[in-house]
Short mmCIF file of C-alpha atoms in Angstrom, two decimals:
data_model
loop_
_atom_site.label_atom_id
_atom_site.label_comp_id
_atom_site.label_asym_id
_atom_site.label_seq_id
_atom_site.Cartn_x
_atom_site.Cartn_y
_atom_site.Cartn_z
CA MET G 1402 -25.81 -10.72 10.23
CA LYS G 1403 -23.10 -8.06 10.28
CA ASN G 1404 -22.30 -6.21 7.07
CA PRO G 1405 -19.46 -8.26 5.50
CA PHE G 1406 -18.07 -5.18 3.76
CA THR G 1407 -16.21 -2.29 5.36
CA LEU G 1408 -15.38 1.32 4.52
CA GLY G 1409 -12.43 1.55 6.89
CA PHE G 1410 -8.91 1.91 5.56
CA GLY G 1411 -5.96 0.10 7.09
CA LYS G 1412 -7.65 -3.04 8.34
CA LYS G 1413 -8.53 -6.37 6.78
CA PRO G 1414 -12.19 -6.41 5.67
CA HIS G 1415 -14.43 -9.36 6.50
CA THR G 1416 -14.91 -9.86 2.78
CA PHE G 1417 -12.05 -9.22 0.40
CA ILE G 1418 -10.52 -10.50 -2.82
CA SER G 1419 -7.11 -11.95 -2.03
CA ARG G 1420 -4.14 -10.98 -4.17
CA ALA G 1421 -2.77 -14.50 -3.79
CA THR G 1422 -0.14 -14.22 -6.53
CA ASP G 1423 1.42 -11.04 -5.12
CA ILE G 1424 1.29 -12.34 -1.55
CA GLN G 1425 2.84 -15.67 -2.47
CA GLN G 1426 5.61 -13.98 -4.46
CA ILE G 1427 6.74 -11.97 -1.44
CA ILE G 1428 6.49 -14.90 0.97
CA GLU G 1429 8.44 -17.25 -1.29
CA ASP G 1430 11.20 -14.69 -1.84
CA PHE G 1431 11.53 -13.88 1.86
CA ASP G 1432 11.26 -17.50 3.01
CA SER G 1433 13.82 -19.02 0.65
CA GLU G 1434 17.10 -20.37 2.03
CA SER G 1435 19.08 -17.75 0.11
CA PRO G 1436 16.68 -14.82 -0.39
CA ALA G 1437 17.39 -12.76 -3.48
CA THR G 1438 15.92 -9.75 -1.70
CA GLN G 1439 15.17 -8.77 1.88
CA SER G 1440 12.89 -5.87 1.05
CA TYR G 1441 9.70 -5.36 -0.94
CA LEU G 1442 7.64 -2.30 -1.78
CA ILE G 1443 3.88 -2.35 -2.40
CA THR G 1444 2.38 0.61 -4.22
CA GLY G 1445 -1.06 1.61 -5.37
CA VAL G 1446 -3.60 4.38 -5.37
CA ARG G 1447 -5.61 5.12 -2.21
CA GLY G 1448 -7.94 2.23 -1.50
CA ALA G 1449 -6.12 -0.25 -3.75
CA GLY G 1450 -5.58 -2.73 -0.91
CA LYS G 1451 -1.94 -2.06 -0.02
CA THR G 1452 -2.39 -2.45 3.74
CA VAL G 1453 -4.55 -5.57 3.36
CA THR G 1454 -1.91 -7.18 1.13
CA MET G 1455 0.89 -6.31 3.54
CA THR G 1456 -1.13 -7.63 6.48
CA ALA G 1457 -1.77 -10.90 4.65
CA VAL G 1458 1.97 -11.39 4.12
CA ALA G 1459 2.75 -10.52 7.74
CA SER G 1460 0.06 -12.84 9.11
CA THR G 1461 1.26 -15.77 7.03
CA LEU G 1462 4.88 -15.33 8.09
CA GLU G 1463 3.85 -14.83 11.73
CA GLU G 1464 2.05 -18.17 11.60
CA ASP G 1465 5.34 -19.60 10.33
CA LYS G 1466 7.02 -18.40 13.55
CA TRP G 1467 8.50 -15.21 12.14
CA ILE G 1468 8.82 -12.18 14.41
CA VAL G 1469 6.67 -9.42 12.90
CA ILE G 1470 7.19 -5.80 13.95
CA ASN G 1471 4.81 -3.09 12.71
CA LEU G 1472 6.30 0.40 12.80
CA ASN G 1473 4.67 3.82 12.69
CA PRO G 1474 6.36 5.89 9.92
CA ASN G 1475 5.82 9.08 11.93
CA ARG G 1476 7.93 7.97 14.91
CA PRO G 1477 11.70 7.33 15.28
CA LEU G 1478 11.92 3.99 13.50
CA LEU G 1479 15.19 2.56 14.81
CA GLU G 1480 14.27 3.37 18.41
CA SER G 1481 10.78 1.92 17.93
CA LEU G 1482 12.18 -1.28 16.42
CA VAL G 1483 14.62 -1.80 19.29
CA ALA G 1484 11.88 -1.14 21.87
CA LYS G 1485 9.42 -3.51 20.22
CA LEU G 1486 11.99 -6.29 19.88
CA TYR G 1487 12.86 -5.90 23.55
CA ASP G 1488 9.17 -6.21 24.51
CA ILE G 1489 8.74 -9.64 22.89
CA PRO G 1490 8.80 -12.13 25.80
CA GLU G 1491 10.64 -14.80 23.83
CA LEU G 1492 13.44 -12.35 23.02
CA ASN G 1493 13.39 -10.33 26.22
CA SER G 1494 14.77 -13.22 28.25
CA LEU G 1495 17.61 -13.62 25.75
CA PHE G 1496 18.52 -9.94 25.92
CA ILE G 1497 18.49 -9.97 29.73
CA LYS G 1498 20.62 -13.11 29.79
CA ALA G 1499 23.09 -11.42 27.43
CA LYS G 1500 23.06 -8.38 29.75
CA PHE G 1501 22.13 -5.84 27.11
CA ASN G 1502 22.21 -2.46 28.82
CA LEU G 1503 19.82 -0.29 26.81
CA SER G 1504 19.08 2.11 29.65
CA LEU G 1505 20.27 5.13 27.65
CA PHE G 1506 17.29 4.59 25.35
CA GLY G 1507 14.87 4.15 28.23
CA ILE G 1508 14.60 0.42 27.56
CA GLY G 1509 15.01 -2.23 30.26
CA GLY G 1510 17.28 -1.85 33.25
CA SER G 1511 21.01 -1.50 33.79
CA PHE G 1512 23.45 -4.22 34.81
CA GLU G 1513 26.27 -3.91 37.31
CA ASN G 1514 29.65 -3.43 35.64
CA VAL G 1515 28.02 -3.42 32.17
CA PRO G 1516 28.34 -0.09 30.35
CA PRO G 1517 25.24 1.03 28.45
CA VAL G 1518 25.10 0.71 24.69
CA ASN G 1519 25.25 4.28 23.40
CA ASP G 1520 24.41 3.80 19.73
CA ILE G 1521 21.00 2.63 18.51
CA GLU G 1522 22.43 0.80 15.49
CA VAL G 1523 24.84 -1.12 17.72
CA ALA G 1524 21.92 -2.04 19.98
CA LEU G 1525 19.94 -3.33 17.01
CA GLU G 1526 22.89 -5.35 15.71
CA LYS G 1527 23.34 -7.02 19.09
CA MET G 1528 19.66 -7.89 19.25
CA LEU G 1529 19.55 -9.29 15.73
CA ALA G 1530 22.59 -11.43 16.46
CA GLN G 1531 20.58 -13.04 19.27
CA VAL G 1532 17.60 -13.49 16.95
CA HIS G 1533 19.86 -15.18 14.41
CA ALA G 1534 21.30 -17.47 17.09
CA ILE G 1535 17.87 -18.97 17.80
CA GLY G 1536 17.06 -19.37 14.10
CA LYS G 1537 14.41 -16.65 13.90
CA LYS G 1538 13.70 -14.03 11.25
CA VAL G 1539 12.30 -10.52 11.71
CA LEU G 1540 9.83 -8.89 9.33
CA VAL G 1541 9.45 -5.12 9.68
CA THR G 1542 6.33 -3.60 8.13
CA ILE G 1543 5.81 0.12 7.57
CA ASP G 1544 2.54 1.37 6.10
CA GLU G 1545 2.10 4.47 3.92
CA VAL G 1546 5.69 5.69 3.83
CA THR G 1547 6.75 9.08 2.50
CA LYS G 1548 10.16 10.45 1.68
CA ASN G 1549 11.42 12.07 4.90
CA ASP G 1550 14.45 12.04 7.18
CA THR G 1551 12.98 9.32 9.42
CA ILE G 1552 12.59 6.88 6.53
CA ARG G 1553 15.97 7.83 5.07
CA THR G 1554 17.75 7.13 8.36
CA PHE G 1555 15.98 3.83 8.87
CA THR G 1556 16.49 2.50 5.35
CA SER G 1557 20.16 3.50 5.39
CA SER G 1558 20.61 1.50 8.60
CA PHE G 1559 18.60 -1.38 7.16
CA GLN G 1560 20.93 -1.49 4.18
CA LEU G 1561 23.89 -2.00 6.55
CA LEU G 1562 22.05 -4.73 8.45
CA ILE G 1563 21.34 -6.83 5.37
CA ARG G 1564 24.92 -6.32 4.19
CA GLN G 1565 25.98 -7.93 7.46
CA GLU G 1566 23.52 -10.78 6.77
CA TYR G 1567 21.26 -10.23 9.74
CA PRO G 1568 17.87 -12.02 9.49
CA ILE G 1569 15.78 -8.89 8.99
CA PHE G 1570 13.31 -8.19 6.19
CA LEU G 1571 11.40 -5.05 5.23
CA LEU G 1572 7.96 -4.63 3.68
CA MET G 1573 6.70 -1.10 3.01
CA THR G 1574 3.60 0.30 1.36
CA GLY G 1575 3.02 3.73 -0.09
CA LEU G 1576 1.31 5.76 -2.77
CA TYR G 1577 2.89 5.49 -6.23
CA GLU G 1578 4.50 8.92 -6.12
CA ASN G 1579 5.90 8.46 -2.60
CA ILE G 1580 7.50 5.11 -3.40
CA TYR G 1581 8.82 6.54 -6.67
CA GLU G 1582 10.51 9.40 -4.79
CA LEU G 1583 12.07 6.97 -2.31
CA GLN G 1584 13.38 4.65 -4.99
CA ASN G 1585 14.95 7.54 -6.87
CA ASP G 1586 16.72 9.04 -3.85
CA ASP G 1587 20.46 8.92 -4.59
CA THR G 1588 21.24 8.05 -0.95
CA LEU G 1589 18.93 5.03 -0.91
CA THR G 1590 20.30 2.95 -3.76
CA PHE G 1591 19.25 -0.38 -2.26
CA LEU G 1592 15.59 0.72 -2.41
CA TYR G 1593 16.01 1.36 -6.13
CA ARG G 1594 16.88 -2.32 -6.48
CA SER G 1595 14.07 -3.50 -4.19
CA PRO G 1596 11.28 -5.35 -6.00
CA ARG G 1597 8.11 -3.31 -6.26
CA ILE G 1598 4.59 -4.63 -6.60
CA ASP G 1599 2.21 -2.18 -8.25
CA LEU G 1600 -1.24 -3.36 -7.24
CA ALA G 1601 -3.30 -3.89 -10.38
CA PRO G 1602 -7.12 -3.81 -10.42
CA LEU G 1603 -8.79 -6.83 -8.86
CA ASN G 1604 -10.03 -9.64 -11.07
CA LYS G 1605 -13.60 -8.71 -11.99
CA VAL G 1606 -14.60 -12.36 -12.34
CA SER G 1607 -13.66 -12.86 -8.68
CA ILE G 1608 -15.64 -9.75 -7.73
CA LYS G 1609 -18.66 -11.01 -9.66
CA GLN G 1610 -18.50 -14.41 -7.95
CA ARG G 1611 -18.21 -12.84 -4.51
CA TYR G 1612 -21.21 -10.53 -5.09
CA GLN G 1613 -23.26 -13.41 -6.48
CA GLU G 1614 -22.42 -15.58 -3.48
CA ILE G 1615 -23.19 -12.93 -0.86
CA PHE G 1616 -26.30 -11.34 -2.37
CA GLN G 1617 -27.72 -14.46 -4.08
CA ILE G 1618 -28.28 -12.53 -7.30
CA SER G 1619 -28.19 -13.53 -10.96
CA SER G 1620 -24.96 -13.85 -12.87
CA ASP G 1621 -25.91 -10.86 -15.04
CA LYS G 1622 -26.62 -8.63 -12.03
CA ALA G 1623 -23.40 -9.67 -10.29
CA ASN G 1624 -21.48 -8.97 -13.49
CA GLU G 1625 -23.10 -5.52 -13.73
CA LEU G 1626 -21.97 -4.69 -10.18
CA ALA G 1627 -18.46 -6.00 -10.84
CA GLU G 1628 -18.16 -3.80 -13.93
CA MET G 1629 -19.17 -0.79 -11.83
CA THR G 1630 -16.10 -1.30 -9.61
CA SER G 1631 -13.55 -1.32 -12.47
CA GLY G 1632 -11.61 -3.72 -10.25
CA TYR G 1633 -10.90 -0.98 -7.70
CA SER G 1634 -10.61 -2.61 -4.29
CA PHE G 1635 -12.26 0.18 -2.30
CA ALA G 1636 -15.10 0.40 -4.84
CA PHE G 1637 -15.71 -3.33 -4.33
CA GLN G 1638 -16.15 -2.65 -0.62
CA VAL G 1639 -18.29 0.48 -1.08
CA LEU G 1640 -20.68 -1.12 -3.56
CA GLY G 1641 -21.04 -4.23 -1.41
CA TYR G 1642 -21.49 -2.15 1.74
CA LEU G 1643 -24.27 -0.07 0.18
CA CYS G 1644 -26.14 -3.03 -1.29
CA TRP G 1645 -25.98 -4.88 2.01
CA LYS G 1646 -27.16 -1.84 3.94
CA GLN G 1647 -29.94 -1.00 1.44
CA PRO G 1648 -30.99 -4.18 -0.46
CA ASN G 1649 -33.36 -2.12 -2.64
CA TYR G 1650 -30.25 -0.65 -4.32
CA LEU G 1651 -29.88 -4.00 -6.11
CA THR G 1652 -32.97 -3.15 -8.16
CA ASN G 1653 -32.62 0.64 -8.22
CA GLN G 1654 -29.40 1.52 -9.99
CA GLU G 1655 -30.17 5.24 -10.09
CA GLN G 1656 -30.31 5.48 -6.31
CA LEU G 1657 -27.32 3.17 -5.98
CA LEU G 1658 -25.20 5.42 -8.22
CA ILE G 1659 -26.08 8.49 -6.18
CA ALA G 1660 -24.91 6.83 -2.96
CA TYR G 1661 -21.93 5.17 -4.69
CA ASP G 1662 -20.68 8.50 -6.05
CA GLU G 1663 -21.13 10.18 -2.69
CA TYR G 1664 -19.03 7.59 -0.86
CA LEU G 1665 -16.27 7.41 -3.46
CA GLN G 1666 -16.02 11.18 -3.58
CA SER G 1667 -16.00 11.83 0.16
CA TYR G 1668 -13.71 8.94 1.09
CA VAL G 1669 -11.19 9.06 -1.77
CA TYR G 1670 -11.71 11.27 -4.80
CA GLN G 1671 -11.79 14.64 -3.07
CA LYS G 1672 -8.44 13.84 -1.47
CA ILE G 1673 -6.93 12.60 -4.73
CA TRP G 1674 -8.12 15.69 -6.61
CA SER G 1675 -6.83 18.10 -3.95
CA GLU G 1676 -3.33 16.62 -4.23
CA LEU G 1677 -3.03 17.13 -7.99
CA SER G 1678 -1.22 20.08 -9.51
CA GLU G 1679 -3.18 22.49 -11.70
CA LYS G 1680 -1.62 21.01 -14.85
CA ASP G 1681 -2.45 17.49 -13.65
CA LYS G 1682 -6.06 18.59 -13.25
CA ILE G 1683 -6.14 20.08 -16.75
CA VAL G 1684 -4.93 16.78 -18.23
CA MET G 1685 -7.37 14.71 -16.15
CA LEU G 1686 -10.26 16.99 -17.12
CA ALA G 1687 -9.47 16.67 -20.83
CA ILE G 1688 -9.35 12.86 -20.57
CA SER G 1689 -12.58 12.79 -18.55
CA ARG G 1690 -14.47 14.70 -21.24
CA LYS G 1691 -13.67 11.99 -23.80
CA ARG G 1692 -13.50 8.99 -21.41
CA LYS G 1693 -10.85 7.55 -23.75
CA ILE G 1694 -8.53 9.64 -25.89
CA LYS G 1695 -5.49 9.14 -28.08
CA ASN G 1696 -2.30 10.52 -26.59
CA LYS G 1697 -1.64 12.47 -29.79
CA ASP G 1698 -5.10 14.07 -29.78
CA LEU G 1699 -4.79 15.01 -26.11
CA ARG G 1700 -1.39 16.60 -26.66
CA GLU G 1701 -2.72 18.69 -29.55
CA GLU G 1702 -5.83 19.72 -27.62
CA LEU G 1703 -3.76 20.94 -24.66
CA GLY G 1704 -1.00 22.46 -26.78
CA PHE G 1705 1.66 20.37 -25.03
CA SER G 1706 4.98 19.39 -26.54
CA SER G 1707 5.69 15.65 -26.80
CA SER G 1708 8.14 15.83 -23.90
CA LEU G 1709 5.72 17.76 -21.66
CA MET G 1710 2.89 15.35 -22.49
CA SER G 1711 5.14 12.41 -21.58
CA ILE G 1712 5.89 13.95 -18.18
CA TYR G 1713 2.22 14.31 -17.25
CA ARG G 1714 1.19 10.99 -18.76
CA ASP G 1715 3.89 9.13 -16.82
CA ARG G 1716 3.17 11.02 -13.61
CA LEU G 1717 -0.57 10.34 -13.71
CA LYS G 1718 0.12 6.72 -14.56
CA ARG G 1719 2.44 6.43 -11.53
CA LYS G 1720 -0.31 7.90 -9.38
CA GLY G 1721 -2.58 5.10 -10.55
CA LEU G 1722 -5.09 7.47 -12.12
CA ILE G 1723 -4.87 6.72 -15.84
CA ASP G 1724 -4.69 3.54 -17.88
CA THR G 1725 -2.06 3.42 -20.64
CA SER G 1726 -2.28 -0.32 -21.40
CA GLU G 1727 -3.84 0.33 -24.82
CA TYR G 1728 -1.07 1.64 -27.07
CA GLY G 1729 -1.29 5.39 -27.64
CA VAL G 1730 -4.57 5.70 -25.73
CA LEU G 1731 -5.31 7.18 -22.29
CA SER G 1732 -8.34 6.63 -20.07
CA ILE G 1733 -9.36 7.15 -16.45
CA ILE G 1734 -8.73 3.99 -14.43
CA LEU G 1735 -10.83 4.55 -11.28
CA PRO G 1736 -14.60 4.00 -11.43
CA ARG G 1737 -16.63 7.17 -11.99
CA LEU G 1738 -13.68 9.42 -11.25
CA ASP G 1739 -14.33 11.04 -14.64
CA HIS G 1740 -17.91 11.71 -13.50
CA TYR G 1741 -16.62 13.39 -10.32
CA ILE G 1742 -14.12 15.52 -12.27
CA LEU G 1743 -16.78 16.73 -14.72
CA GLU G 1744 -19.21 17.48 -11.89
CA TYR G 1745 -16.48 19.39 -10.06
CA GLU G 1746 -15.74 21.45 -13.19
CA ASN G 1747 -19.42 22.33 -13.58
CA PHE G 1748 -19.64 23.29 -9.91
CA ILE G 1749 -16.70 25.73 -9.95
CA ASN G 1750 -17.76 27.21 -13.27
#
């Protein structure tokens, strides 16, 4: 039997824990007769399951006869959207019948005595009017967005489209800090008002049940494995992948931890660490040494003012790296990230 777990990012694993509440919330909001919002943002740390959650929403709506368009954030988004809409057979015949001349954009052919549309926004408006006429809705998904001119241009145009009540909806995913930057861009006010789902850790009871079901192990052993993941979606996959590949790991925790650390570090933690500022690293290192530390004690240890401590605490929380749910206390949220940080410190020193 094929390994039911996967280490690949960006695709739906064979075995995963569904975020049913988050998925249903988006679907119900988008599918209501008078939607309160036509855009949603999904954020989370690397490996939190953003793409899987977005894909689940898109698949459900597609089954409900929605038109789903997946866009690459690194390409011209408006042009890509127009081209992909034109390529859908059901819509293509409508556009040809309406004699849409999109030849200036390299799309379709020209029509005699029909001047070409020379503005991409106008082209999109014409197409969406046809979509609306046949009672369809369009969901646009964009994975792992960052704040750049391409996204700014697209979201500004999207804002105009929803103001004109076209049946178009937007679902974007991104790292905490990237979504935060987008929502706080003064030129993208509608994104500031867009609902945001911050992916929380997975339910460890669900993880335990899934491990117990797949590996046919005791409740205590399954619970031990679930605790090792800290609810981190990618850790759930890594741990399952390793135990499936090497069943002896289920009885040899020492060897399992060695492999587990290696995979988490090479796939995720090295990248996360490299993207932190030097001050971020100092704060993370101090927390890692104590595993759990009072905010006041950390501030005094680092010699930070209250305002400076607040900046770094909030920033690391937005990145999904620290847990602040316990009042006045900070701790590392990702499994064995503190172990990696301490090992890294020993290595460079």
